[in-house]
C-alpha cells in the first residue's frame, strides 16, 4: 500500500536520481494558473469592435444622406432624359455646356408658364367663389327655412361663425402653420436647385463621366458599362418623350371637350390633365380629372358628369390603343410588369420611385435580355392555349357522357358485349371436318 501523508493524499515517488519528476502538461482546453491569452484574441476583439463601429457610422451617414442620394438619382435620370437632345445639338458643333443650358432654359420657361397659368386660374376661381359665397349662403338658408320651417338669417349665421371657437382655433393653427409651410417651400426650392445643378453637370460632362468610370474597369467591363449607359439613355428618353406626346394628345382632347361645354380656363385645364395624367402613374388620370370636374360643376352639375364619362372613356382608349403603339418601340414592357414596378418604386422611394420605376425596369430588362439564351418555340397547339388532338375529351365532357347514359341501357350494352364474346369463343373452338 502506498504511503500517504496526513491529508490522505498519496505521496509522490522520488526519482531514483534524487530529482523531482516532471509535471504532466495540462489537458487540452484547460488553462493553467500561469497561462496567457492568445495573441490573436485582442486583435480579433479590436477588429470586431472596429467593424461594428464602421457599420453603425455607415448606417447613420446613409440615413442622413438619403435625401441627397435621392436628389442625385432624380438628377441622373433627368440627365439621361435630355441626353439625346444635348448630344444632337453637340453633334452640330455646339458646346455641350451651352446645349445643356438651352435645354434647361426651355424646360424652365415651360414650367414657369404652366405654373403661372394654373395659379391665375386657381386665383380667379377662388375670387369667384368668395364673391359668390353670400349668394350660396342665402340659397342654403332659404332651403333650410323652407324645409324645416325655421327663421334663420344670414346675419345671424355670419355672427355665429365669426364668434365660434372652431373658427378661432382654426385661425390660430393656420397662423402657427405659416412658418412650417414657408420652411417646406424653401426646402422644396433648395431640392429643385440641387436636382437642376446635378443634372446639368451629368448632362454637360456626360462623356467625361463615362471616361472616368471606364478608366477603372477592364476593357470587357467597359463595353458592358457603355452598353448599359446607352440603353438607359434610349429607354429613359423614349419613355419621357412618349409620355410627352401622350400628354399633348390628352390635353388637346380634353381641351376640345371643355371648350365645347363652355367651361372656363379650358386651355389651362387641358394642359393640367395632360401632364398630371401622364407623369403621375396609376392615380394620375383620376387626380387630373378632379379639377376640371370641380370647375365644370360650378357651371352646370351635368357638365361634371359629362367630364367624368369622357375621362373614363379616354383612359380606356389610351390604355388599349394609344399607349401600346407609342411605347412599343421605346419602353417595351408588359403592363403587369409596369404596374408592379410602379408599386415597388412607390414602396421604396415614394413618388420619385413611381416616376422612375418604369424606365429603370425597362433598362434592366433590355440589358439582361442580351444575356438570356432563347430557343425556337415548338409548333404545338398547347402553346396557343389549345388542347392537342391526342389529349382526349375533357373531364367535364366525360362526366356529361356518363351521366347521359341510363342504367338499363348500360346493362344491355354490357350483356350484348358478353354474348358477342362468347359466340366468338365457340366459333373459334370448332374444327373443320376432314
Short mmCIF file of C-alpha atoms in Angstrom, two decimals:
data_model
loop_
_atom_site.label_atom_id
_atom_site.label_comp_id
_atom_site.label_asym_id
_atom_site.label_seq_id
_atom_site.Cartn_x
_atom_site.Cartn_y
_atom_site.Cartn_z
CA UNK A 1 0.00 0.00 0.00
CA UNK A 2 1.43 3.38 -0.99
CA UNK A 3 2.35 5.72 1.87
CA UNK A 4 0.13 8.69 2.42
CA UNK A 5 0.62 12.00 4.18
CA UNK A 6 -1.52 13.44 6.95
CA UNK A 7 -4.02 14.94 4.48
CA UNK A 8 -4.72 11.49 3.00
CA UNK A 9 -3.10 12.15 -0.40
CA UNK A 10 -0.75 9.64 -1.94
CA UNK A 11 2.90 10.64 -1.67
CA UNK A 12 4.84 11.15 -4.85
CA UNK A 13 7.55 8.62 -5.63
CA UNK A 14 11.01 10.05 -5.51
CA UNK A 15 13.20 9.89 -8.56
CA UNK A 16 15.96 7.32 -8.39
CA UNK A 17 18.47 10.09 -9.12
CA UNK A 18 17.11 12.39 -6.44
CA UNK A 19 15.39 14.83 -8.82
CA UNK A 20 11.76 15.93 -8.86
CA UNK A 21 9.74 14.28 -11.67
CA UNK A 22 8.30 16.49 -14.43
CA UNK A 23 4.69 17.64 -14.02
CA UNK A 24 2.14 16.47 -16.56
CA UNK A 25 1.04 19.08 -19.13
CA UNK A 26 -2.49 20.43 -18.59
CA UNK A 27 -5.25 18.85 -20.60
CA UNK A 28 -6.32 20.49 -23.88
CA UNK A 29 -8.65 23.44 -23.28
CA UNK A 30 -7.75 23.70 -19.57
CA UNK A 31 -5.82 26.86 -18.68
CA UNK A 32 -3.20 26.56 -16.08
CA UNK A 33 -2.60 29.12 -13.36
CA UNK A 34 0.12 30.86 -15.40
CA UNK A 35 -1.49 30.57 -18.89
CA UNK A 36 -1.52 33.66 -21.12
CA UNK A 37 -4.21 34.98 -23.50
CA UNK A 38 -3.62 34.05 -27.16
CA UNK A 39 -2.00 36.82 -29.14
CA UNK A 40 -4.74 36.80 -31.84
CA UNK A 41 -7.63 37.28 -29.41
CA UNK A 42 -7.07 41.02 -28.61
CA UNK A 43 -6.60 41.77 -32.30
CA UNK A 44 -9.79 39.90 -33.18
CA UNK A 45 -11.73 41.77 -30.50
CA UNK A 46 -10.43 45.12 -31.71
CA UNK A 47 -11.23 44.19 -35.33
CA UNK A 48 -14.79 43.13 -34.41
CA UNK A 49 -15.40 46.34 -32.46
CA UNK A 50 -14.00 48.36 -35.36
CA UNK A 51 -16.30 46.63 -37.86
CA UNK A 52 -19.32 47.23 -35.65
CA UNK A 53 -18.39 50.91 -35.24
CA UNK A 54 -17.86 51.27 -39.01
CA UNK A 55 -21.24 49.66 -39.71
CA UNK A 56 -23.01 51.95 -37.26
CA UNK A 57 -21.26 55.01 -38.69
CA UNK A 58 -22.08 53.98 -42.27
CA UNK A 59 -25.73 53.33 -41.38
CA UNK A 60 -26.01 56.72 -39.68
CA UNK A 61 -24.36 58.50 -42.61
CA UNK A 62 -26.62 56.70 -45.12
CA UNK A 63 -29.77 57.75 -43.27
CA UNK A 64 -28.50 61.31 -43.05
CA UNK A 65 -27.68 61.44 -46.76
CA UNK A 66 -30.81 59.67 -48.03
CA UNK A 67 -32.34 62.93 -49.26
CA UNK A 68 -29.20 63.89 -51.15
CA UNK A 69 -28.89 60.43 -52.72
CA UNK A 70 -32.50 60.57 -53.91
CA UNK A 71 -31.91 64.01 -55.42
CA UNK A 72 -28.83 62.69 -57.22
CA UNK A 73 -30.84 59.73 -58.54
CA UNK A 74 -33.53 62.08 -59.89
CA UNK A 75 -30.87 64.29 -61.44
CA UNK A 76 -29.23 61.28 -63.10
CA UNK A 77 -32.48 60.15 -64.74
CA UNK A 78 -33.25 63.73 -65.80
CA UNK A 79 -29.80 63.96 -67.39
CA UNK A 80 -30.47 60.67 -69.20
CA UNK A 81 -33.76 62.08 -70.47
CA UNK A 82 -32.21 65.19 -72.01
CA UNK A 83 -29.07 63.37 -73.20
CA UNK A 84 -30.41 62.73 -76.77
CA UNK A 85 -31.29 66.40 -77.30
CA UNK A 86 -27.96 67.60 -75.90
CA UNK A 87 -25.98 65.06 -77.96
CA UNK A 88 -27.88 66.02 -81.13
CA UNK A 89 -27.09 69.70 -80.59
CA UNK A 90 -23.46 68.93 -79.71
CA UNK A 91 -23.08 66.87 -82.90
CA UNK A 92 -23.88 70.01 -84.89
CA UNK A 93 -20.91 71.86 -83.42
CA UNK A 94 -22.44 73.40 -80.29
CA UNK A 95 -20.65 73.06 -76.98
CA UNK A 96 -22.28 70.59 -74.59
CA UNK A 97 -22.47 73.16 -71.81
CA UNK A 98 -24.34 75.64 -73.98
CA UNK A 99 -26.60 72.93 -75.38
CA UNK A 100 -27.47 71.75 -71.86
CA UNK A 101 -28.18 75.32 -70.79
CA UNK A 102 -30.54 75.89 -73.72
CA UNK A 103 -32.45 72.67 -72.96
CA UNK A 104 -32.80 73.64 -69.30
CA UNK A 105 -33.89 77.14 -70.29
CA UNK A 106 -36.68 75.74 -72.46
CA UNK A 107 -37.79 73.46 -69.63
CA UNK A 108 -37.75 76.32 -67.12
CA UNK A 109 -39.80 78.59 -69.39
CA UNK A 110 -42.36 75.83 -69.98
CA UNK A 111 -42.72 75.03 -66.28
CA UNK A 112 -42.92 78.71 -65.30
CA UNK A 113 -45.60 79.38 -67.90
CA UNK A 114 -47.65 76.40 -66.79
CA UNK A 115 -47.41 77.35 -63.10
CA UNK A 116 -48.33 80.95 -63.89
CA UNK A 117 -51.41 79.97 -65.91
CA UNK A 118 -52.51 77.43 -63.33
CA UNK A 119 -52.00 79.90 -60.49
CA UNK A 120 -54.00 82.61 -62.25
CA UNK A 121 -56.79 80.12 -62.94
CA UNK A 122 -56.94 78.99 -59.31
CA UNK A 123 -56.79 82.58 -58.06
CA UNK A 124 -59.65 83.58 -60.38
CA UNK A 125 -61.76 80.64 -59.24
CA UNK A 126 -61.11 81.40 -55.56
CA UNK A 127 -62.09 85.05 -56.04
CA UNK A 128 -65.23 83.97 -57.88
CA UNK A 129 -66.17 81.56 -55.08
CA UNK A 130 -65.56 84.21 -52.41
CA UNK A 131 -67.68 86.76 -54.26
CA UNK A 132 -70.48 84.26 -54.77
CA UNK A 133 -70.38 82.88 -51.23
CA UNK A 134 -73.15 85.20 -49.89
CA UNK A 135 -75.45 84.09 -52.67
CA UNK A 136 -74.68 80.42 -51.98
CA UNK A 137 -75.27 81.00 -48.28
CA UNK A 138 -78.64 82.72 -48.94
CA UNK A 139 -79.79 79.81 -51.11
CA UNK A 140 -78.83 77.31 -48.42
CA UNK A 141 -80.60 79.32 -45.69
CA UNK A 142 -83.75 79.64 -47.80
CA UNK A 143 -83.76 75.89 -48.42
CA UNK A 144 -83.34 75.17 -44.70
CA UNK A 145 -86.12 77.64 -43.74
CA UNK A 146 -88.48 76.18 -46.33
CA UNK A 147 -87.77 72.57 -45.48
CA UNK A 148 -87.57 72.69 -41.69
CA UNK A 149 -89.82 75.77 -41.12
CA UNK A 150 -87.11 77.78 -39.37
CA UNK A 151 -86.37 81.52 -39.32
CA UNK A 152 -82.63 81.66 -39.90
CA UNK A 153 -80.97 84.84 -41.19
CA UNK A 154 -77.65 85.27 -42.92
CA UNK A 155 -76.52 87.90 -40.41
CA UNK A 156 -77.08 85.50 -37.50
CA UNK A 157 -75.20 82.74 -39.25
CA UNK A 158 -72.26 85.00 -40.07
CA UNK A 159 -72.04 86.30 -36.49
CA UNK A 160 -72.19 82.75 -35.17
CA UNK A 161 -69.36 81.70 -37.47
CA UNK A 162 -67.21 84.71 -36.59
CA UNK A 163 -67.58 84.18 -32.83
CA UNK A 164 -67.31 80.39 -32.90
CA UNK A 165 -64.49 78.58 -31.07
CA UNK A 166 -63.88 76.37 -34.10
CA UNK A 167 -63.03 79.35 -36.32
CA UNK A 168 -60.79 80.87 -33.65
CA UNK A 169 -58.84 77.63 -33.19
CA UNK A 170 -58.56 77.19 -36.94
CA UNK A 171 -57.15 80.72 -37.32
CA UNK A 172 -54.61 80.09 -34.56
CA UNK A 173 -53.48 76.81 -36.10
CA UNK A 174 -53.23 78.41 -39.53
CA UNK A 175 -51.11 81.25 -38.15
CA UNK A 176 -48.83 78.76 -36.40
CA UNK A 177 -48.51 76.66 -39.55
CA UNK A 178 -47.41 79.55 -41.77
CA UNK A 179 -43.79 79.11 -40.68
CA UNK A 180 -43.93 75.37 -41.37
CA UNK A 181 -45.33 75.95 -44.84
CA UNK A 182 -42.66 78.57 -45.55
CA UNK A 183 -39.93 76.19 -44.41
CA UNK A 184 -41.31 73.44 -46.64
CA UNK A 185 -41.47 75.79 -49.62
CA UNK A 186 -37.86 76.87 -49.09
CA UNK A 187 -36.80 73.24 -48.69
CA UNK A 188 -38.56 72.33 -51.92
CA UNK A 189 -36.87 75.16 -53.79
CA UNK A 190 -33.48 74.04 -52.45
CA UNK A 191 -34.15 70.48 -53.60
CA UNK A 192 -35.12 71.70 -57.07
CA UNK A 193 -31.93 73.74 -57.26
CA UNK A 194 -29.86 70.72 -56.17
CA UNK A 195 -31.50 68.44 -58.75
CA UNK A 196 -31.05 71.03 -61.52
CA UNK A 197 -27.38 71.54 -60.65
CA UNK A 198 -26.51 67.83 -60.59
CA UNK A 199 -28.49 67.07 -63.73
CA UNK A 200 -26.74 69.95 -65.53
CA UNK A 201 -23.31 68.54 -64.62
CA UNK A 202 -24.35 64.98 -65.55
CA UNK A 203 -25.60 66.08 -68.97
CA UNK A 204 -22.85 68.60 -69.76
CA UNK A 205 -19.99 66.35 -68.58
CA UNK A 206 -21.50 63.05 -69.73
CA UNK A 207 -18.53 61.95 -71.89
CA UNK A 208 -16.04 62.88 -69.18
CA UNK A 209 -18.06 60.97 -66.59
CA UNK A 210 -18.15 57.88 -68.81
CA UNK A 211 -14.40 58.07 -69.39
CA UNK A 212 -13.80 58.37 -65.65
CA UNK A 213 -15.90 55.31 -64.90
CA UNK A 214 -14.38 53.25 -67.71
CA UNK A 215 -10.81 54.17 -66.69
CA UNK A 216 -11.04 51.96 -63.58
CA UNK A 217 -12.53 48.94 -65.40
CA UNK A 218 -11.04 46.32 -67.73
CA UNK A 219 -11.93 46.53 -71.44
CA UNK A 220 -14.64 43.85 -71.27
CA UNK A 221 -16.39 45.62 -68.41
CA UNK A 222 -16.04 48.96 -70.18
CA UNK A 223 -18.07 47.65 -73.13
CA UNK A 224 -20.82 46.42 -70.79
CA UNK A 225 -20.96 49.74 -68.91
CA UNK A 226 -21.16 51.75 -72.12
CA UNK A 227 -23.86 49.45 -73.48
CA UNK A 228 -25.91 49.76 -70.27
CA UNK A 229 -25.49 53.54 -70.37
CA UNK A 230 -26.70 53.69 -73.98
CA UNK A 231 -29.73 51.51 -73.18
CA UNK A 232 -30.57 53.69 -70.17
CA UNK A 233 -30.42 56.83 -72.32
CA UNK A 234 -32.65 55.30 -75.01
CA UNK A 235 -35.22 53.91 -72.59
CA UNK A 236 -35.43 56.96 -70.31
CA UNK A 237 -35.54 59.45 -73.16
CA UNK A 238 -38.03 57.34 -75.09
CA UNK A 239 -40.23 56.98 -72.02
CA UNK A 240 -40.36 60.70 -71.33
CA UNK A 241 -40.82 61.65 -74.97
CA UNK A 242 -43.63 59.13 -75.47
CA UNK A 243 -45.26 60.39 -72.28
CA UNK A 244 -44.93 63.95 -73.52
CA UNK A 245 -46.62 63.03 -76.82
CA UNK A 246 -49.47 61.28 -75.00
CA UNK A 247 -49.79 64.29 -72.69
CA UNK A 248 -50.14 66.53 -75.75
CA UNK A 249 -52.84 64.32 -77.27
CA UNK A 250 -54.68 64.05 -73.95
CA UNK A 251 -54.52 67.79 -73.36
CA UNK A 252 -55.91 68.58 -76.82
CA UNK A 253 -58.75 66.07 -76.44
CA UNK A 254 -59.82 67.39 -73.03
CA UNK A 255 -59.45 71.00 -74.21
CA UNK A 256 -61.90 70.34 -77.07
CA UNK A 257 -64.43 68.84 -74.64
CA UNK A 258 -64.13 71.64 -72.07
CA UNK A 259 -64.29 74.32 -74.77
CA UNK A 260 -67.41 72.72 -76.24
CA UNK A 261 -69.07 72.67 -72.82
CA UNK A 262 -68.16 76.30 -72.16
CA UNK A 263 -66.04 75.55 -69.08
CA UNK A 264 -63.75 78.49 -68.23
CA UNK A 265 -59.94 78.16 -68.42
CA UNK A 266 -60.21 75.29 -70.92
CA UNK A 267 -56.60 75.62 -72.25
CA UNK A 268 -55.03 75.55 -68.79
CA UNK A 269 -57.23 72.66 -67.71
CA UNK A 270 -56.27 70.73 -70.85
CA UNK A 271 -52.56 71.19 -70.08
CA UNK A 272 -53.20 70.18 -66.46
CA UNK A 273 -54.97 66.97 -67.45
CA UNK A 274 -52.32 66.06 -70.00
CA UNK A 275 -49.32 66.50 -67.71
CA UNK A 276 -50.74 65.10 -64.49
CA UNK A 277 -52.37 62.07 -66.12
CA UNK A 278 -49.14 61.03 -67.86
CA UNK A 279 -46.41 61.83 -65.36
CA UNK A 280 -48.17 60.65 -62.18
CA UNK A 281 -48.60 56.89 -62.60
CA UNK A 282 -51.69 54.85 -61.64
CA UNK A 283 -53.77 57.60 -59.99
CA UNK A 284 -52.72 60.48 -62.22
CA UNK A 285 -55.73 60.21 -64.51
CA UNK A 286 -58.29 60.47 -61.73
CA UNK A 287 -56.31 63.17 -59.94
CA UNK A 288 -56.10 65.18 -63.15
CA UNK A 289 -59.81 64.81 -63.89
CA UNK A 290 -60.90 66.03 -60.45
CA UNK A 291 -60.06 69.70 -61.10
CA UNK A 292 -61.94 70.00 -64.43
CA UNK A 293 -64.91 68.22 -62.89
CA UNK A 294 -64.96 70.67 -59.97
CA UNK A 295 -64.84 73.72 -62.23
CA UNK A 296 -67.42 72.21 -64.60
CA UNK A 297 -69.69 71.60 -61.60
CA UNK A 298 -69.70 75.34 -60.87
CA UNK A 299 -71.08 75.92 -64.39
CA UNK A 300 -73.57 73.05 -64.51
CA UNK A 301 -73.67 69.81 -62.45
CA UNK A 302 -74.43 67.82 -65.59
CA UNK A 303 -71.21 69.12 -67.18
CA UNK A 304 -69.22 67.48 -64.37
CA UNK A 305 -70.87 64.14 -65.21
CA UNK A 306 -70.00 64.56 -68.89
CA UNK A 307 -66.38 65.29 -67.97
CA UNK A 308 -66.25 62.17 -65.79
CA UNK A 309 -67.63 59.97 -68.57
CA UNK A 310 -65.17 61.41 -71.09
CA UNK A 311 -62.20 60.90 -68.73
CA UNK A 312 -63.10 57.22 -68.20
CA UNK A 313 -63.65 56.55 -71.92
CA UNK A 314 -60.45 58.32 -72.95
CA UNK A 315 -58.47 56.42 -70.34
CA UNK A 316 -59.59 53.11 -71.85
CA UNK A 317 -58.76 54.35 -75.35
CA UNK A 318 -55.33 55.41 -74.19
CA UNK A 319 -54.56 52.17 -72.33
CA UNK A 320 -55.60 49.76 -75.07
CA UNK A 321 -54.94 51.63 -78.32
CA UNK A 322 -52.78 54.72 -77.99
CA UNK A 323 -50.19 53.74 -75.37
CA UNK A 324 -49.17 50.33 -76.88
CA UNK A 325 -48.48 51.93 -80.25
CA UNK A 326 -46.46 54.83 -78.88
CA UNK A 327 -44.41 52.90 -76.32
CA UNK A 328 -43.84 49.66 -78.24
CA UNK A 329 -40.54 50.92 -79.65
CA UNK A 330 -39.36 52.92 -76.63
CA UNK A 331 -40.45 51.15 -73.43
CA UNK A 332 -41.43 47.63 -74.41
CA UNK A 333 -42.55 46.07 -71.12
CA UNK A 334 -45.70 44.21 -70.18
CA UNK A 335 -48.45 46.29 -68.49
CA UNK A 336 -48.43 43.96 -65.47
CA UNK A 337 -44.65 44.41 -65.12
CA UNK A 338 -45.07 48.17 -65.43
CA UNK A 339 -47.76 48.20 -62.73
CA UNK A 340 -45.68 46.03 -60.41
CA UNK A 341 -42.60 48.21 -60.93
CA UNK A 342 -44.63 51.32 -60.10
CA UNK A 343 -45.92 49.71 -56.89
CA UNK A 344 -42.41 48.59 -55.90
CA UNK A 345 -40.92 52.00 -56.71
CA UNK A 346 -43.60 53.73 -54.65
CA UNK A 347 -42.91 51.43 -51.70
CA UNK A 348 -39.17 52.12 -51.89
CA UNK A 349 -38.89 55.80 -52.81
CA UNK A 350 -42.42 57.18 -52.80
CA UNK A 351 -43.47 59.44 -55.66
CA UNK A 352 -39.91 59.55 -57.01
CA UNK A 353 -39.80 55.77 -57.24
CA UNK A 354 -43.15 55.69 -59.02
CA UNK A 355 -41.86 58.16 -61.62
CA UNK A 356 -38.54 56.44 -62.40
CA UNK A 357 -39.65 52.84 -61.90
CA UNK A 358 -40.78 52.18 -65.48
CA UNK A 359 -37.64 53.47 -67.28
CA UNK A 360 -35.42 51.72 -64.71
CA UNK A 361 -37.18 48.37 -65.20
CA UNK A 362 -37.18 48.82 -68.98
CA UNK A 363 -33.44 49.50 -68.91
CA UNK A 364 -32.76 46.45 -66.73
CA UNK A 365 -34.94 44.23 -68.91
CA UNK A 366 -33.26 45.36 -72.13
CA UNK A 367 -29.76 44.95 -70.62
CA UNK A 368 -30.38 41.47 -69.23
CA UNK A 369 -32.13 40.39 -72.42
CA UNK A 370 -28.76 40.12 -74.19
CA UNK A 371 -27.55 37.52 -71.66
CA UNK A 372 -30.65 35.28 -71.80
CA UNK A 373 -30.40 32.44 -74.30
CA UNK A 374 -33.64 31.91 -76.21
CA UNK A 375 -34.82 28.93 -78.24
CA UNK A 376 -37.34 28.44 -81.02
CA UNK A 377 -40.76 27.54 -79.66
CA UNK A 378 -42.17 24.23 -80.87
CA UNK A 379 -45.26 24.29 -83.07
CA UNK A 380 -47.65 22.85 -80.51
CA UNK A 381 -51.32 23.86 -80.19
CA UNK A 382 -50.92 23.96 -76.42
CA UNK A 383 -48.59 26.95 -76.78
CA UNK A 384 -51.54 28.94 -78.13
CA UNK A 385 -53.88 27.71 -75.40
CA UNK A 386 -55.50 24.88 -77.42
CA UNK A 387 -55.60 21.23 -76.43
CA UNK A 388 -53.85 18.66 -78.61
CA UNK A 389 -55.67 16.04 -80.68
CA UNK A 390 -54.46 13.11 -78.61
CA UNK A 391 -55.39 14.60 -75.29
CA UNK A 392 -58.93 13.14 -75.41
CA UNK A 393 -62.12 14.72 -74.12
CA UNK A 394 -62.04 16.81 -71.02
CA UNK A 395 -63.15 15.70 -67.60
CA UNK A 396 -66.39 17.69 -67.80
CA UNK A 397 -67.24 16.21 -71.20
CA UNK A 398 -66.68 12.64 -69.98
CA UNK A 399 -68.80 13.28 -66.89
CA UNK A 400 -71.63 14.53 -69.08
CA UNK A 401 -71.40 11.44 -71.29
CA UNK A 402 -71.55 9.09 -68.32
CA UNK A 403 -74.49 10.97 -66.83
CA UNK A 404 -76.40 10.87 -70.09
CA UNK A 405 -76.37 7.06 -70.14
CA UNK A 406 -79.25 5.29 -68.35
CA UNK A 407 -78.54 2.29 -66.10
CA UNK A 408 -80.71 -0.10 -68.19
CA UNK A 409 -79.04 0.88 -71.40
CA UNK A 410 -75.61 0.43 -69.84
CA UNK A 411 -76.52 -3.10 -68.61
CA UNK A 412 -77.96 -4.08 -72.01
CA UNK A 413 -74.81 -2.89 -73.74
CA UNK A 414 -72.72 -4.91 -71.30
CA UNK A 415 -74.86 -8.06 -71.95
CA UNK A 416 -74.55 -7.70 -75.70
CA UNK A 417 -70.81 -7.36 -75.33
CA UNK A 418 -70.57 -10.59 -73.27
CA UNK A 419 -72.80 -12.53 -75.74
CA UNK A 420 -70.67 -11.44 -78.67
CA UNK A 421 -67.52 -12.51 -76.89
CA UNK A 422 -68.98 -15.98 -76.09
CA UNK A 423 -70.08 -16.55 -79.70
CA UNK A 424 -66.63 -15.64 -80.91
CA UNK A 425 -65.11 -18.19 -78.49
CA UNK A 426 -67.47 -21.01 -79.67
CA UNK A 427 -66.75 -20.34 -83.30
CA UNK A 428 -63.04 -20.33 -82.68
CA UNK A 429 -63.27 -23.71 -80.81
CA UNK A 430 -64.96 -25.66 -83.71
CA UNK A 431 -62.69 -27.66 -86.05
CA UNK A 432 -63.48 -28.23 -89.71
CA UNK A 433 -64.34 -31.91 -90.69
CA UNK A 434 -61.89 -33.82 -92.77
#
